[in-house]
Coordinates of C-alpha atoms in Angstrom, one line a residue:
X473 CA 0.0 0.0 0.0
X474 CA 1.1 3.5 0.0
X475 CA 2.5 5.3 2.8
X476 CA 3.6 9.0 2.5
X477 CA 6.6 9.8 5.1
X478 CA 6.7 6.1 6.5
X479 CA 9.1 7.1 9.4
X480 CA 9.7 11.3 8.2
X481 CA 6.7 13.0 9.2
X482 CA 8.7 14.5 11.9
X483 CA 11.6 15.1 10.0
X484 CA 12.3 19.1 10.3
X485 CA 14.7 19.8 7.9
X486 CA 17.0 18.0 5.0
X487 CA 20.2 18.2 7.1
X488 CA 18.4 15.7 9.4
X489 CA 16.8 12.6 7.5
X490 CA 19.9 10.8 8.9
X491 CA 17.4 10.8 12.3
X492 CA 14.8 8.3 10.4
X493 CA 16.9 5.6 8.9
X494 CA 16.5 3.7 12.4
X495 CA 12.6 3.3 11.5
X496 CA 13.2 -0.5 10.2
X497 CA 10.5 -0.7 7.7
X498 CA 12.5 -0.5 4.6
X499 CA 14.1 -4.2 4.9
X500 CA 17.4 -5.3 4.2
X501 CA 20.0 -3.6 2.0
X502 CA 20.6 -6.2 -0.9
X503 CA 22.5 -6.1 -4.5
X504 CA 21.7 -5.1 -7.6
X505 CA 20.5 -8.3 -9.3
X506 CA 17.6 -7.3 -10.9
X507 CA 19.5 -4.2 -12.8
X508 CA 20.8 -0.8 -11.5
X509 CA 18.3 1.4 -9.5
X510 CA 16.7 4.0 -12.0
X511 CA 16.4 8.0 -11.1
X512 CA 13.9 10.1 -13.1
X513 CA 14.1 13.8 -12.9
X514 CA 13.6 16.9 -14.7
X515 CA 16.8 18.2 -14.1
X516 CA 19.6 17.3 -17.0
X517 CA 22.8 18.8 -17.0
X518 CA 23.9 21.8 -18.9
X519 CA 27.5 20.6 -19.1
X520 CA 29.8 18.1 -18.2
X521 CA 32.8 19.9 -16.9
X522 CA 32.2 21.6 -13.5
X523 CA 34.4 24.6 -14.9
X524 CA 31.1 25.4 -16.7
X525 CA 28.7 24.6 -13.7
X526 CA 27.0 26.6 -11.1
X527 CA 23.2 24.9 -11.5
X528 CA 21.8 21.2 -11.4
X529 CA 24.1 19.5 -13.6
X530 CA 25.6 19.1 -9.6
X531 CA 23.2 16.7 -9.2
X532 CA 25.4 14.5 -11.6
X533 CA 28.7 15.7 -10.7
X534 CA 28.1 15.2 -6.7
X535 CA 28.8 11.0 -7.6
X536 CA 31.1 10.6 -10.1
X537 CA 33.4 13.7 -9.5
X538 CA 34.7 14.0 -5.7
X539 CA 35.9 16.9 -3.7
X540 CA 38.1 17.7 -1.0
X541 CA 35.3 18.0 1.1
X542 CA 31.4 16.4 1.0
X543 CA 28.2 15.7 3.4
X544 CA 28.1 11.7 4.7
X545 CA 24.8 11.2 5.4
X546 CA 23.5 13.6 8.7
X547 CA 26.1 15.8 8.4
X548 CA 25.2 19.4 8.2
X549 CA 29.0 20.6 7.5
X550 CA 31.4 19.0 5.3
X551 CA 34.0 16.4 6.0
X552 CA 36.7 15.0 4.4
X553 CA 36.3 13.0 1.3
X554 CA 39.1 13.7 -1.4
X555 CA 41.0 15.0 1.9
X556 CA 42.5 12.7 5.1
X557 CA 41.5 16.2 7.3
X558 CA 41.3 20.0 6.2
X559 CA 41.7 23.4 8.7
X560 CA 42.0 26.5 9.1
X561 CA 45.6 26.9 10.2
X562 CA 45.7 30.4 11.6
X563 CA 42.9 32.8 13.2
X564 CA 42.0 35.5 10.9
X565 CA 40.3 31.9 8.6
X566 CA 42.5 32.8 6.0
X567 CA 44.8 29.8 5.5
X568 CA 43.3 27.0 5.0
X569 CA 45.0 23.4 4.8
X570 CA 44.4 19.8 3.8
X571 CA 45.8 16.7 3.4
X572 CA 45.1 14.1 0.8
X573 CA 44.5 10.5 1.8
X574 CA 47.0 8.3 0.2
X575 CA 47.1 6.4 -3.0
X576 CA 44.3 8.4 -4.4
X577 CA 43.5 8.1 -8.0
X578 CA 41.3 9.2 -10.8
X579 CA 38.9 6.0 -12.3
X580 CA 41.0 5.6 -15.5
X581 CA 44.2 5.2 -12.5
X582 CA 45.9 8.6 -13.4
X583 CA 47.2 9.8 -10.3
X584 CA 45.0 12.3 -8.3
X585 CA 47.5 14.5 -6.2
X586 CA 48.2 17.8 -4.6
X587 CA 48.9 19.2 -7.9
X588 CA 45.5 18.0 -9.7
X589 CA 43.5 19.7 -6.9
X590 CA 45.5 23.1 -7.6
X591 CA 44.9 22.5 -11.4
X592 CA 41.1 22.2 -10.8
X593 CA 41.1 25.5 -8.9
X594 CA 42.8 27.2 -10.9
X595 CA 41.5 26.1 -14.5
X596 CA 38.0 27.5 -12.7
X597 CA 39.2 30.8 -12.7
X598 CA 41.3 31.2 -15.5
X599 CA 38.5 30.1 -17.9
X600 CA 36.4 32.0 -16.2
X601 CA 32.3 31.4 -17.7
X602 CA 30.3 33.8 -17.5
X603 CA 28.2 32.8 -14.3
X604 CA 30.1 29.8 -14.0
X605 CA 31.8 29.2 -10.3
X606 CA 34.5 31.5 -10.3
X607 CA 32.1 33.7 -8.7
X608 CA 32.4 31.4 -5.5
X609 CA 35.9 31.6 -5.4
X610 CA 36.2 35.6 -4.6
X611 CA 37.9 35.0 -1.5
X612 CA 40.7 33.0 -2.9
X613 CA 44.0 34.1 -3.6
X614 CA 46.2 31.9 -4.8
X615 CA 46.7 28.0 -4.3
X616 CA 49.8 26.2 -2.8
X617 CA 51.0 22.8 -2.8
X618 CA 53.2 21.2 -0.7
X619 CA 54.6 17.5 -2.0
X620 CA 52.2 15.0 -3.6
X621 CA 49.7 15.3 -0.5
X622 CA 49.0 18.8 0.9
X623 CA 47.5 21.5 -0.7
X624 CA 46.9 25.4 1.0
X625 CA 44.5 28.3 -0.2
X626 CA 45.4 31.1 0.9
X627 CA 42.5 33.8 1.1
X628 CA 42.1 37.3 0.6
X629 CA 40.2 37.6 3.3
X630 CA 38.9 35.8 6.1
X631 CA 35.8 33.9 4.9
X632 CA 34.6 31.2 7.4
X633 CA 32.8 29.8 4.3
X634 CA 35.6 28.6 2.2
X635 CA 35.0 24.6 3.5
X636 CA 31.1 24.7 2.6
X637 CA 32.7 26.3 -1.0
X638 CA 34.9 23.3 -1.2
X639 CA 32.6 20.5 -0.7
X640 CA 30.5 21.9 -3.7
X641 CA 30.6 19.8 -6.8
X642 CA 31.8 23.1 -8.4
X643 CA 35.2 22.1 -7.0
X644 CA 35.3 19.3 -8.3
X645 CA 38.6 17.7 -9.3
X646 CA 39.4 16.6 -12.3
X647 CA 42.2 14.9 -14.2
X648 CA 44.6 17.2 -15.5
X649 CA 45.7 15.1 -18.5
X650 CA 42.0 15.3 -20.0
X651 CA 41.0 18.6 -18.9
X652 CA 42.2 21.6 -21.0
X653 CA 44.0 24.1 -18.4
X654 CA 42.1 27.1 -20.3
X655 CA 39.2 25.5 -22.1
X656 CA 36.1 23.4 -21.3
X657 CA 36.0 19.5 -22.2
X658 CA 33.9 19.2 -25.5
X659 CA 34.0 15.3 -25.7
X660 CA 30.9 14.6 -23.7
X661 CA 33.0 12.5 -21.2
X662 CA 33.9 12.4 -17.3
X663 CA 37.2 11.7 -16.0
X664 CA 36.6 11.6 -11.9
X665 CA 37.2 9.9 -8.8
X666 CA 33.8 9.5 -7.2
X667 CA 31.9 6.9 -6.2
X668 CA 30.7 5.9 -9.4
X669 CA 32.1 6.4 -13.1
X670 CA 30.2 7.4 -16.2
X671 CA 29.8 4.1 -18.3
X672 CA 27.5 6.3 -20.7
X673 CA 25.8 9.2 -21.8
X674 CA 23.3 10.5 -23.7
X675 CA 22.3 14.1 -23.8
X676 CA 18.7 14.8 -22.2
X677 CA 18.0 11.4 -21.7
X678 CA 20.3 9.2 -19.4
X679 CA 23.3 9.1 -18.1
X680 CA 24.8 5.3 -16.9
X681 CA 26.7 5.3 -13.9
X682 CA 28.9 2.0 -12.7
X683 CA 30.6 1.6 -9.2
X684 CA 34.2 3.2 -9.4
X685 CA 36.4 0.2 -7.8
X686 CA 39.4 2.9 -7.8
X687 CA 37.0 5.5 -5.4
X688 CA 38.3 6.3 -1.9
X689 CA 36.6 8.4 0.4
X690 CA 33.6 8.0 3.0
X691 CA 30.6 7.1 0.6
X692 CA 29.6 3.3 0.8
X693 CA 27.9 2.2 -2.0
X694 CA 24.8 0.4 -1.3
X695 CA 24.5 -0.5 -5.2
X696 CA 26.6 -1.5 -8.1
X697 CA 24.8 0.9 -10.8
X698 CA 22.5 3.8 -10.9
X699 CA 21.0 4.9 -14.5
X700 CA 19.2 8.7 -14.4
X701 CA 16.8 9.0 -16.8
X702 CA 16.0 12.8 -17.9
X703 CA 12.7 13.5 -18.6
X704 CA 10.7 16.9 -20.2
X705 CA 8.1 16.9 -17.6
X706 CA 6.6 15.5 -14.2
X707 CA 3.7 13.4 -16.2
X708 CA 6.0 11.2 -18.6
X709 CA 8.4 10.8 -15.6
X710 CA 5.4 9.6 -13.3
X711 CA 4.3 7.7 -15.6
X712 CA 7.4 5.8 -15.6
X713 CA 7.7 5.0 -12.2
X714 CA 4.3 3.6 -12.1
X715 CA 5.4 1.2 -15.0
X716 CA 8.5 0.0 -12.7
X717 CA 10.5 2.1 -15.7
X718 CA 12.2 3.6 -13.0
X719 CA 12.5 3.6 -9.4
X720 CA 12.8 6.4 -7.6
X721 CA 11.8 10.3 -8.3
X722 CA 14.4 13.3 -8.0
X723 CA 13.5 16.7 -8.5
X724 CA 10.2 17.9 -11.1
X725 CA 6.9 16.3 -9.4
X726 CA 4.5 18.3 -10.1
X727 CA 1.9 19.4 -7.9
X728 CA -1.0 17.4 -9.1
X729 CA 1.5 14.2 -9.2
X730 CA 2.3 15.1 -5.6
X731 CA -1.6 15.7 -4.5
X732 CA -2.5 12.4 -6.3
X733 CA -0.1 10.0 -4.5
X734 CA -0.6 12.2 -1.2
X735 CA -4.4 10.9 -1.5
X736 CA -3.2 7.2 -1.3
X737 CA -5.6 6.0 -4.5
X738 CA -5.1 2.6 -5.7
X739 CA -2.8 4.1 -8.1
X740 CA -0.4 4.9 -5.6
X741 CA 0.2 1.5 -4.4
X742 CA 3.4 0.1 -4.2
X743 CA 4.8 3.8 -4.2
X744 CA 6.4 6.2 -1.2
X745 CA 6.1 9.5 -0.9
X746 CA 8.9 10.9 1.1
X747 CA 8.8 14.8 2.3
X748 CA 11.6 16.8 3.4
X749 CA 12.0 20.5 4.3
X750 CA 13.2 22.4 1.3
X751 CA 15.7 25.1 1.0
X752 CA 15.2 26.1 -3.0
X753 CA 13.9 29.1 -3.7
X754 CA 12.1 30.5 -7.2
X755 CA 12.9 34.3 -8.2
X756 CA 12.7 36.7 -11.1
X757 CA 15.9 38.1 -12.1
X758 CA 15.4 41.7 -13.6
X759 CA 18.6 43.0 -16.5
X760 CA 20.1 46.0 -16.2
X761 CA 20.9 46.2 -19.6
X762 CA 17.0 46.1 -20.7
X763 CA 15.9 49.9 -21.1
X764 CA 12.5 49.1 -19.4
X765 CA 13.9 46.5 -16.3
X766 CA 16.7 48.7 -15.5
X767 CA 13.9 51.4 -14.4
X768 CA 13.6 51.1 -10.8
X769 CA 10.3 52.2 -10.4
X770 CA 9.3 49.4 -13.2
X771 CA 10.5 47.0 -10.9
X772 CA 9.4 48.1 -7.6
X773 CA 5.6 48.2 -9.7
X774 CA 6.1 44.6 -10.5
X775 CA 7.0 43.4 -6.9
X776 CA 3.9 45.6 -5.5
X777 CA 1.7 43.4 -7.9
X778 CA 3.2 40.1 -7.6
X779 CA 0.5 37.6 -5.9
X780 CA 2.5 35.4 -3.9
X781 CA -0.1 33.0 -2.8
X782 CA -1.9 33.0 -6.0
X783 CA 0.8 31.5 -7.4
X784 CA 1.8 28.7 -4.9
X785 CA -1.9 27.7 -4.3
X786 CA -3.6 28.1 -7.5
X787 CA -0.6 26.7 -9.8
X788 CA 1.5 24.6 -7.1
X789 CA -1.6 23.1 -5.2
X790 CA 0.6 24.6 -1.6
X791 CA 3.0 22.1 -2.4
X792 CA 5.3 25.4 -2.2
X793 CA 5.5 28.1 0.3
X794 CA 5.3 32.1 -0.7
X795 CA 8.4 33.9 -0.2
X796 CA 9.1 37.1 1.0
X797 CA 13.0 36.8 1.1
X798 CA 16.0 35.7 -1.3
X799 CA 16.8 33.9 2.3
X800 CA 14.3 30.7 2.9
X801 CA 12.6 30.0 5.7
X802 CA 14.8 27.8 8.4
X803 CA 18.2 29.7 8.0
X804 CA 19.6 32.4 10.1
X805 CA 19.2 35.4 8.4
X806 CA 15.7 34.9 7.0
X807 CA 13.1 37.9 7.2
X808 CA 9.9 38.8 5.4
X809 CA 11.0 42.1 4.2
X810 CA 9.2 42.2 0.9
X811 CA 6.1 41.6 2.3
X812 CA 7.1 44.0 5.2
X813 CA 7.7 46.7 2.5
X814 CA 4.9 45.8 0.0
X815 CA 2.3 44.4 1.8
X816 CA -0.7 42.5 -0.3
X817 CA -0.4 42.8 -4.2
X818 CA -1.7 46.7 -4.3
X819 CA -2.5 47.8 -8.3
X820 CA -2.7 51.6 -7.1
X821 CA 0.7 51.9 -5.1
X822 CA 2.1 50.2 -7.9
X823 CA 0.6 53.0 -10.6
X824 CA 2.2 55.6 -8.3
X825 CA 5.4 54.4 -8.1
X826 CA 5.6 54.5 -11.9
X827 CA 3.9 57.7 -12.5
X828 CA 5.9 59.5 -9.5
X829 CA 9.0 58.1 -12.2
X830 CA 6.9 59.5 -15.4
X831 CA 5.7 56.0 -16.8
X832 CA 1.7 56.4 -17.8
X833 CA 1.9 54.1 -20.3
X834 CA 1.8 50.2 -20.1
X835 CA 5.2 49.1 -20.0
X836 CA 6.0 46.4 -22.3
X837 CA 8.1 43.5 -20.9
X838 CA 9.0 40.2 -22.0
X839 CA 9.7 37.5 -19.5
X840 CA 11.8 34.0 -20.3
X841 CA 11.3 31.3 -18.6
X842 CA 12.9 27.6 -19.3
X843 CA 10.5 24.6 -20.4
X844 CA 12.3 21.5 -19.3
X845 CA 13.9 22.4 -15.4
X846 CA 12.0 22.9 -12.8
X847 CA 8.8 21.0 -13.4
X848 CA 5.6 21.1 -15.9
X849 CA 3.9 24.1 -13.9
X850 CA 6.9 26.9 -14.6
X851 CA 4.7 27.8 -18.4
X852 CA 1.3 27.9 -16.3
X853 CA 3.5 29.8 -13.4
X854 CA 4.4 32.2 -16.1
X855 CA 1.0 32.8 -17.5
X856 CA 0.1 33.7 -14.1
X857 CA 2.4 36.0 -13.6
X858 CA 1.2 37.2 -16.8
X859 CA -2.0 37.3 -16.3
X860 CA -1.4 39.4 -12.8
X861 CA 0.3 42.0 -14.3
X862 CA -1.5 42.3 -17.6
X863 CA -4.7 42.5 -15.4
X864 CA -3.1 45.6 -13.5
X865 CA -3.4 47.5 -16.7
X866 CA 0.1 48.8 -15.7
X867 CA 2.4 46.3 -18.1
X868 CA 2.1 44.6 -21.4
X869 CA 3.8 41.6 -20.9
X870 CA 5.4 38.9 -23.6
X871 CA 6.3 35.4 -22.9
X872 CA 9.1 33.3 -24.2
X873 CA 10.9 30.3 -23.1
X874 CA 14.0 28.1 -23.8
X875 CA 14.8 24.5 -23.1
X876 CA 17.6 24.5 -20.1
X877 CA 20.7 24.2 -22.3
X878 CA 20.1 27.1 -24.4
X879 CA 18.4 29.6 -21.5
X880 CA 21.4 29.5 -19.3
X881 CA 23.3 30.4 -22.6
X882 CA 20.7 33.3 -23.1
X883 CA 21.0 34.6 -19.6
X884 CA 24.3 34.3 -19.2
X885 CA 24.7 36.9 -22.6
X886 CA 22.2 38.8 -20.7
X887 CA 19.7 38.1 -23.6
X888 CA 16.5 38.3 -21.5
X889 CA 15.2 41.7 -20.1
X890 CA 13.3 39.7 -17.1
X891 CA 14.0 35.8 -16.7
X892 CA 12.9 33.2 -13.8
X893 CA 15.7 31.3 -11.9
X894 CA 15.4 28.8 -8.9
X895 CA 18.2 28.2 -6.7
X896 CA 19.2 25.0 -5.1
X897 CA 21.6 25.9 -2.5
X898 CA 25.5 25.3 -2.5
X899 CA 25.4 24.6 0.9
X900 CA 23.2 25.8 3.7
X901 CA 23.7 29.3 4.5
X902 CA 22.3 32.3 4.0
X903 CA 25.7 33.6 2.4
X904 CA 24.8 31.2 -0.3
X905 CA 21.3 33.2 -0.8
X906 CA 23.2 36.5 -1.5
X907 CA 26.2 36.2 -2.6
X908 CA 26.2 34.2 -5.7
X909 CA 23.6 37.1 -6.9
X910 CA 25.3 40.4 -6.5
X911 CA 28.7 41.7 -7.5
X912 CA 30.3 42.4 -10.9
X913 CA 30.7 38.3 -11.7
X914 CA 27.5 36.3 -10.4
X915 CA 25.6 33.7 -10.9
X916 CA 22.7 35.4 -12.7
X917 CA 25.0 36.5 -15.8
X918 CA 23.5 39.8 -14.7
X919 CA 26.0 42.4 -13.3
X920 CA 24.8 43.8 -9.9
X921 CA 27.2 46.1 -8.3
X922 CA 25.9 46.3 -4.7
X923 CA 29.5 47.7 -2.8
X924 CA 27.7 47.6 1.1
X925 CA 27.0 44.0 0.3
X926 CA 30.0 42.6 -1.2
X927 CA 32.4 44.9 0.4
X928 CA 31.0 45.3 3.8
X929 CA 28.4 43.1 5.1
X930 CA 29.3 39.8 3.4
X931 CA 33.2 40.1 4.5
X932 CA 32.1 40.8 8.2
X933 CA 29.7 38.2 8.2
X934 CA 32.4 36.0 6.8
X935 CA 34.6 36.5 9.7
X936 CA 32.2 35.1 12.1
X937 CA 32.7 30.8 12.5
X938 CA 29.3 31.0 14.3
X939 CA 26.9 31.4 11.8
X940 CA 24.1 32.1 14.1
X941 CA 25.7 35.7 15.1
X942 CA 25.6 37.2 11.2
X943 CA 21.6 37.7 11.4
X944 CA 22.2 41.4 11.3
X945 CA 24.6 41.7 8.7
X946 CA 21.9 39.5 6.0
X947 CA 18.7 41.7 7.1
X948 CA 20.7 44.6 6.2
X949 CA 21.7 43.0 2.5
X950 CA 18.4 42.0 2.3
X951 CA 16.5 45.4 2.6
X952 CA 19.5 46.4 0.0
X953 CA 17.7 43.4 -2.1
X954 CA 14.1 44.7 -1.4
X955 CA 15.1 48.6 -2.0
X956 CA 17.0 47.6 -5.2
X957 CA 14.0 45.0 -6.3
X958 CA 16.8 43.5 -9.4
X959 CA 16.0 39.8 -7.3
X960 CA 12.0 39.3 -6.7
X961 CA 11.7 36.2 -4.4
X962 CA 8.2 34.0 -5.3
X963 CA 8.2 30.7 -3.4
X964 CA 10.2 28.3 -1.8
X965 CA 10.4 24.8 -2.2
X966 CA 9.9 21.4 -0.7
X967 CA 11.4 18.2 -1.4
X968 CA 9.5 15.2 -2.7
X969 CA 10.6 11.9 -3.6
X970 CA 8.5 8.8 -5.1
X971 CA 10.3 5.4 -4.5
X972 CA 9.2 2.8 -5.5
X973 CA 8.8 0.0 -2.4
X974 CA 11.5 -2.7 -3.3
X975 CA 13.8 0.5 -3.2
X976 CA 15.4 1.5 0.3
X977 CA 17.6 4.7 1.6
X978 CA 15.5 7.2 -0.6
X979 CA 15.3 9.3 2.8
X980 CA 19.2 9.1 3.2
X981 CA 20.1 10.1 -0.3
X982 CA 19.9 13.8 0.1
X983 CA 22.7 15.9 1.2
X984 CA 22.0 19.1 3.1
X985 CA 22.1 21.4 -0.5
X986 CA 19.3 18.2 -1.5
X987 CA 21.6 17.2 -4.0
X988 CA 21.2 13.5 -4.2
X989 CA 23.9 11.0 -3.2
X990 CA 22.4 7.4 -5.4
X991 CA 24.8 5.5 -3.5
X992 CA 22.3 5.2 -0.7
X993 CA 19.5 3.3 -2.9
X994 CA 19.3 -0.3 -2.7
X995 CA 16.9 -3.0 -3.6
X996 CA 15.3 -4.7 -0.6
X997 CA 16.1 -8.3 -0.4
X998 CA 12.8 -9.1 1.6
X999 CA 9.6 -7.3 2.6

């Protein structure tokens, strides 16, 4: 029969699933004899070369590439996994240190050493993609190795983040001998050392992962193979796992999909739903390049008419929260300041603000959205959003939309005057909610010079090791955010997961950014 959160329904937060495993109702761990486990999701990569990569393809990167540093299962701050131990080595948290563990290798048997971590680094910033992950790496300044094993950064400033930077599959290390120093990889392969090697791939539609015998770090594969199918949308996908085509859902259910099996029909049996406490977020990013979105007062007008709770109950069924804050709920940091500073969607304060700046006609704007990553309800998301602000008789709004591949190449050439982004976190802080957006280099593609954030209140904030004292400093970015209105938050997230019943560890297999870690699935040898 169905049962939705078997053993999670008190399960708080992500960084915490490791509490349920002790439930017992998922059997015994067994072997792969009846084929690898198969993961659907919505999510494909952009790339393959984590020089390129700062969005989901992650999700593939996080098991066949390794880092210095990683989440085991519970752990809501990285450990060692490419490393024997990393530290700071001084007090300012400006050196920091760590130490291979021996005899490591990459899965053809290259030698991985101190030398191929600095190579990594360094081939990050020196090709440089436009909102690639050299914008996480500000705080560096140069990288020093000491014989085959150690390897020091050496900061810029203090920044008590640098370890949660580490253990992102941005930082990834790869093989020097099939990674260009100043170019991407363009031959659709993967030379790694994680957990798993890629045995195959084809674009948009599956990617074959095999154990990696050579692997050495603190993952214990529960499985010989994993295959992730990539799908267009949450039906096909759902449909699929009904059919036993696959096994277990990551990322893209849609909200009827989710409402259907959370009613426990007969055509949810055989299938789990498992919940967890999300930390994504869903945003519009405004262009300051576009002569309409680079007005202010256009953007302040667009905030004061947003319906946040429209949008999350009519489209997403309250399978998402409204958000108020480019910081989610259940992080330090987190406030409500754009519903503190607009209130309830208002159509007359938003025709002042625009006539106050001379606008009294309706302002044409074209918003881009993609078709194939976050789940089937972004186009019906966007026709809402269309639909509120046509209705306000303020705006004139066009819609246009990309598969994922060729939007982030849009965005990232600043193509789109308005575009909508979600964010799954590089690690879970509210640093990672602000800084990846502002500044001359971002995330976004989209310049944002904001010198109080990047020059004041992030580096103070960075100097504090307790994260809990830096509230102050990220309410102060984030009225910056709400003045500014570039970033308009809309909802935040939760994490679902169908599985299958002969599958086990489904509610182990998400690290605290809710990247998935597919060497927890196995097949149940009983029931």
């Amino acid at each position: 029969m169905f049962n939705r959160n078997r053993c999670l329904r008190q399960m708080a937060a992500v960084v915490s699933i490791s509490l349920a495993t002790g439930c017992g109702v998922f059997g015994d761990e067994g072997s792969d004899e009846a084929g690898p486990i198969v993961v659907g999701t919505t999510s494909s990569p952009s790339t393959l070369d984590p020089a390129a990569s700062w969005d989901g393809s992650w999700e593939l990167f996080r098991n066949v590439y390794q880092t210095l540093l990683a989440y085991p299962v519970g752990a809501a701050a990285p450990e060692p996994d490419a490393a024997r131990s990393c530290e700071f080595t001084d007090d300012s948290n400006r050196t920091y240190r760590c130490e291979l563990r021996e005899g490591m290798t990459f899965s053809d048997g290259h030698k991985l050493d101190a030398q191929a971590v600095k190579y990594s680094i360094d081939r990050i910033r020196k090709i440089n993609v436009s909102g690639g992950p050299a914008g996480l790496l500000g705080s560096l300044d140069r990288v020093q190795v000491r014989g085959d094993r150690e390897v020091t950064f050496h900061l810029n400033q203090t920044d008590a983040t640098f370890p949660f930077v580490l253990a992102t599959p941005a930082m990834s290390i790869v093989d020097p001998e099939d990674y260009p120093a100043d170019r991407l990889r363009q031959d659709g392969d993967i030379s790694g050392s994680g957990p798993y090697r890629l045995a195959s791939y084809d674009e948009g539609k599956k990617a074959e992962l095999v154990g990696n015998d050579k692997y050495k770090g603190f993952a214990e594969r529960k499985n010989d193979a994993v295959t992730i199918r990539y799908f267009q949308d949450s039906g096909a996908m759902v449909k699929a796992l009904r059919s036993k085509q696959i096994d277990v859902t990551y990322r893209g259910l849609g909200a009827d999909d989710i409402v259907a099996l959370e009613k426990k029909g007969p055509d949810a049996d055989g299938l789990d739903l498992v919940e967890g406490s999300g930390t994504d977020i869903n945003y519009l990013v405004f262009n300051p390049k576009d002569p309409w979105a680079r007005k202010k007062a256009v953007r302040k007008a667009v905030a004061q008419i947003v319906d946040r709770p429209a949008i999350t109950h009519k489209i997403y069924k309250d399978t998402v929260d409204p958000l108020y804050s480019m910081v989610p709920k259940g992080l330090t940091g987190h406030t409500t300041a754009f519903f503190d500073d607009y209130g309830d969607p208002d159509t007359g304060k938003a025709r002042k603000l625009l006539t106050d700046a001379g606008i009294t006609e309706p302002v044409p704007l074209t918003l881009w959205y993609t078709t194939d990553r976050y789940g089937s309800e972004t186009a019906t998301e966007f026709k809402e959003l269309k639909r509120q602000l046509d209705a306000s008789g303020l705006f004139r709004i066009t819609l246009k939309s990309r598969p994922w591949k060729t939007y982030v190449a849009g965005y990232q050439k600043g193509e789109y005057p308005v575009f909508g982004r979600g964010w799954f976190p590089d690690f879970p802080d509210a640093d990672n909610f602000i800084a990846p957006f502002v500044g001359e280099q971002n995330a976004l593609g989209t310049p944002y010079e904001s010198p109080q954030i990047t020059k004041v209140l992030l580096p103070r904030s960075r100097q504090q090791s307790d994260r809990a004292e830096v509230e102050e400093d990220f309410d102060e970015a984030q009225q910056i955010l709400v003045n500014d209105a570039r970033l308009i938050p809309l909802w935040q997230g939760k994490q679902f997961l169908a599985v299958n019943e002969d599958v086990s560890g489904a509610e182990r297999a998400l690290d605290p950014s809710t990247i998935m870690m597919v060497w927890e699935l196995s097949r149940k040898t009983s029931w």
